[in-house]
Short mmCIF file of C-alpha atoms in Angstrom, two decimals:
data_model
loop_
_atom_site.label_atom_id
_atom_site.label_comp_id
_atom_site.label_asym_id
_atom_site.label_seq_id
_atom_site.Cartn_x
_atom_site.Cartn_y
_atom_site.Cartn_z
CA UNK A 1 109.33 71.85 99.82
CA UNK A 2 108.14 74.80 97.67
CA UNK A 3 110.50 77.95 97.83
CA UNK A 4 108.78 81.28 98.06
CA UNK A 5 110.97 84.39 97.32
CA UNK A 6 110.52 87.67 98.92
CA UNK A 7 112.35 90.73 97.51
CA UNK A 8 113.68 93.53 99.69
CA UNK A 9 113.89 96.42 97.08
CA UNK A 10 116.25 98.95 98.72
CA UNK A 11 116.47 102.64 97.45
CA UNK A 12 118.07 105.49 99.42
CA UNK A 13 118.17 103.51 102.68
CA UNK A 14 114.47 102.56 102.36
CA UNK A 15 112.82 99.31 101.74
CA UNK A 16 109.56 98.70 99.72
CA UNK A 17 106.96 96.66 101.50
CA UNK A 18 103.53 95.51 100.32
CA UNK A 19 100.45 95.12 102.52
CA UNK A 20 98.51 91.87 102.38
CA UNK A 21 94.98 92.45 103.33
CA UNK A 22 92.67 90.17 105.38
CA UNK A 23 92.38 88.79 108.84
CA UNK A 24 95.92 87.30 108.65
CA UNK A 25 97.27 90.46 106.73
CA UNK A 26 100.39 92.40 107.29
CA UNK A 27 103.42 93.95 105.65
CA UNK A 28 105.62 91.56 103.47
CA UNK A 29 108.35 91.64 101.08
CA UNK A 30 106.72 91.27 97.62
CA UNK A 31 107.50 88.16 95.73
CA UNK A 32 106.09 84.63 95.13
CA UNK A 33 106.63 80.97 94.41
CA UNK A 34 109.61 79.75 92.40
CA UNK A 35 108.44 77.91 89.30
CA UNK A 36 109.98 74.64 88.09
CA UNK A 37 113.15 75.45 86.11
CA UNK A 38 113.69 78.88 87.66
CA UNK A 39 116.31 79.95 90.02
CA UNK A 40 115.34 82.05 93.03
CA UNK A 41 116.65 85.20 91.46
CA UNK A 42 114.72 84.51 88.11
CA UNK A 43 111.55 83.98 90.15
CA UNK A 44 112.18 87.25 92.09
CA UNK A 45 112.71 89.25 88.89
CA UNK A 46 109.50 87.70 87.29
CA UNK A 47 107.24 88.21 90.49
CA UNK A 48 108.23 91.79 90.74
CA UNK A 49 107.66 92.45 87.06
CA UNK A 50 104.18 90.82 87.37
CA UNK A 51 103.23 92.21 90.66
CA UNK A 52 104.76 95.78 90.69
CA UNK A 53 105.76 96.44 87.15
CA UNK A 54 109.30 96.78 88.26
CA UNK A 55 112.57 95.60 86.52
CA UNK A 56 114.95 94.80 89.24
CA UNK A 57 118.64 93.53 89.71
CA UNK A 58 118.42 90.71 92.28
CA UNK A 59 121.43 90.92 94.83
CA UNK A 60 122.56 88.81 97.72
CA UNK A 61 120.40 86.71 99.96
CA UNK A 62 119.33 88.46 103.14
CA UNK A 63 119.96 85.22 105.36
CA UNK A 64 118.84 81.63 105.68
CA UNK A 65 115.37 80.69 104.67
CA UNK A 66 112.48 80.63 106.99
CA UNK A 67 109.68 78.02 107.10
CA UNK A 68 106.26 79.53 106.25
CA UNK A 69 104.53 76.16 106.72
CA UNK A 70 105.34 72.50 106.30
CA UNK A 71 105.10 73.01 102.51
CA UNK A 72 106.66 76.46 101.88
CA UNK A 73 110.08 78.02 102.66
CA UNK A 74 110.74 81.77 102.25
CA UNK A 75 113.98 83.15 100.95
CA UNK A 76 114.55 86.84 100.84
CA UNK A 77 117.00 88.70 98.56
CA UNK A 78 118.13 92.27 98.17
CA UNK A 79 117.31 94.03 94.96
CA UNK A 80 117.69 97.46 93.28
CA UNK A 81 115.22 98.98 90.71
CA UNK A 82 116.56 99.16 87.30
CA UNK A 83 113.38 100.43 85.52
CA UNK A 84 109.87 101.53 86.49
CA UNK A 85 107.96 102.76 89.47
CA UNK A 86 106.03 100.37 91.74
CA UNK A 87 102.42 99.87 90.68
CA UNK A 88 99.79 98.58 93.01
CA UNK A 89 98.29 95.43 91.58
CA UNK A 90 97.97 92.57 94.09
CA UNK A 91 98.31 94.19 97.50
CA UNK A 92 96.18 96.81 99.29
CA UNK A 93 99.12 99.23 99.87
CA UNK A 94 102.73 99.79 99.03
CA UNK A 95 105.03 101.82 101.22
CA UNK A 96 108.79 102.69 101.60
CA UNK A 97 110.08 102.22 105.10
CA UNK A 98 113.16 103.79 106.51
CA UNK A 99 115.32 101.85 109.09
CA UNK A 100 113.63 103.48 112.10
CA UNK A 101 110.28 102.57 110.78
CA UNK A 102 110.86 98.86 110.35
CA UNK A 103 108.65 97.63 113.29
CA UNK A 104 108.82 93.93 112.69
CA UNK A 105 105.53 93.28 114.60
CA UNK A 106 103.49 94.87 111.82
CA UNK A 107 105.04 92.44 109.28
CA UNK A 108 103.92 88.86 108.42
CA UNK A 109 105.43 86.34 110.84
CA UNK A 110 107.78 84.59 108.18
CA UNK A 111 109.15 88.08 107.10
CA UNK A 112 109.92 89.31 110.54
CA UNK A 113 113.52 87.75 110.86
CA UNK A 114 114.42 89.33 107.61
CA UNK A 115 113.15 92.74 108.67
CA UNK A 116 115.37 92.59 111.89
CA UNK A 117 118.45 91.75 109.68
CA UNK A 118 117.53 94.46 107.09
CA UNK A 119 117.04 97.11 109.73
CA UNK A 120 120.55 96.60 111.11
CA UNK A 121 122.04 96.86 107.55
CA UNK A 122 120.30 99.94 106.07
#
């Protein structure tokens, strides 16, 4: 099973979300597939560098993985920004959400359990 990492970038009790456009679109934690030979943490740092032009420090896992499909499993990690400001490259929108704004129904289904956990921890 291919691991996909999502990154909950947290700053000042807010989390960064990226909007995936299209008919099945919604908010998601930015990230991507773990390449052969990479750890989840290395993939998370690489993906955010590529997608958002951010240098991050990857922290703890946000909880157990969630199946996206029969082929993919999502793992989400906390992170903090070390350098840079988010640049919109692959998504239609970026937004910072505070705890009260984290409505999980607006998120892609695999991300929702992590949103619920995160809302209670911010």
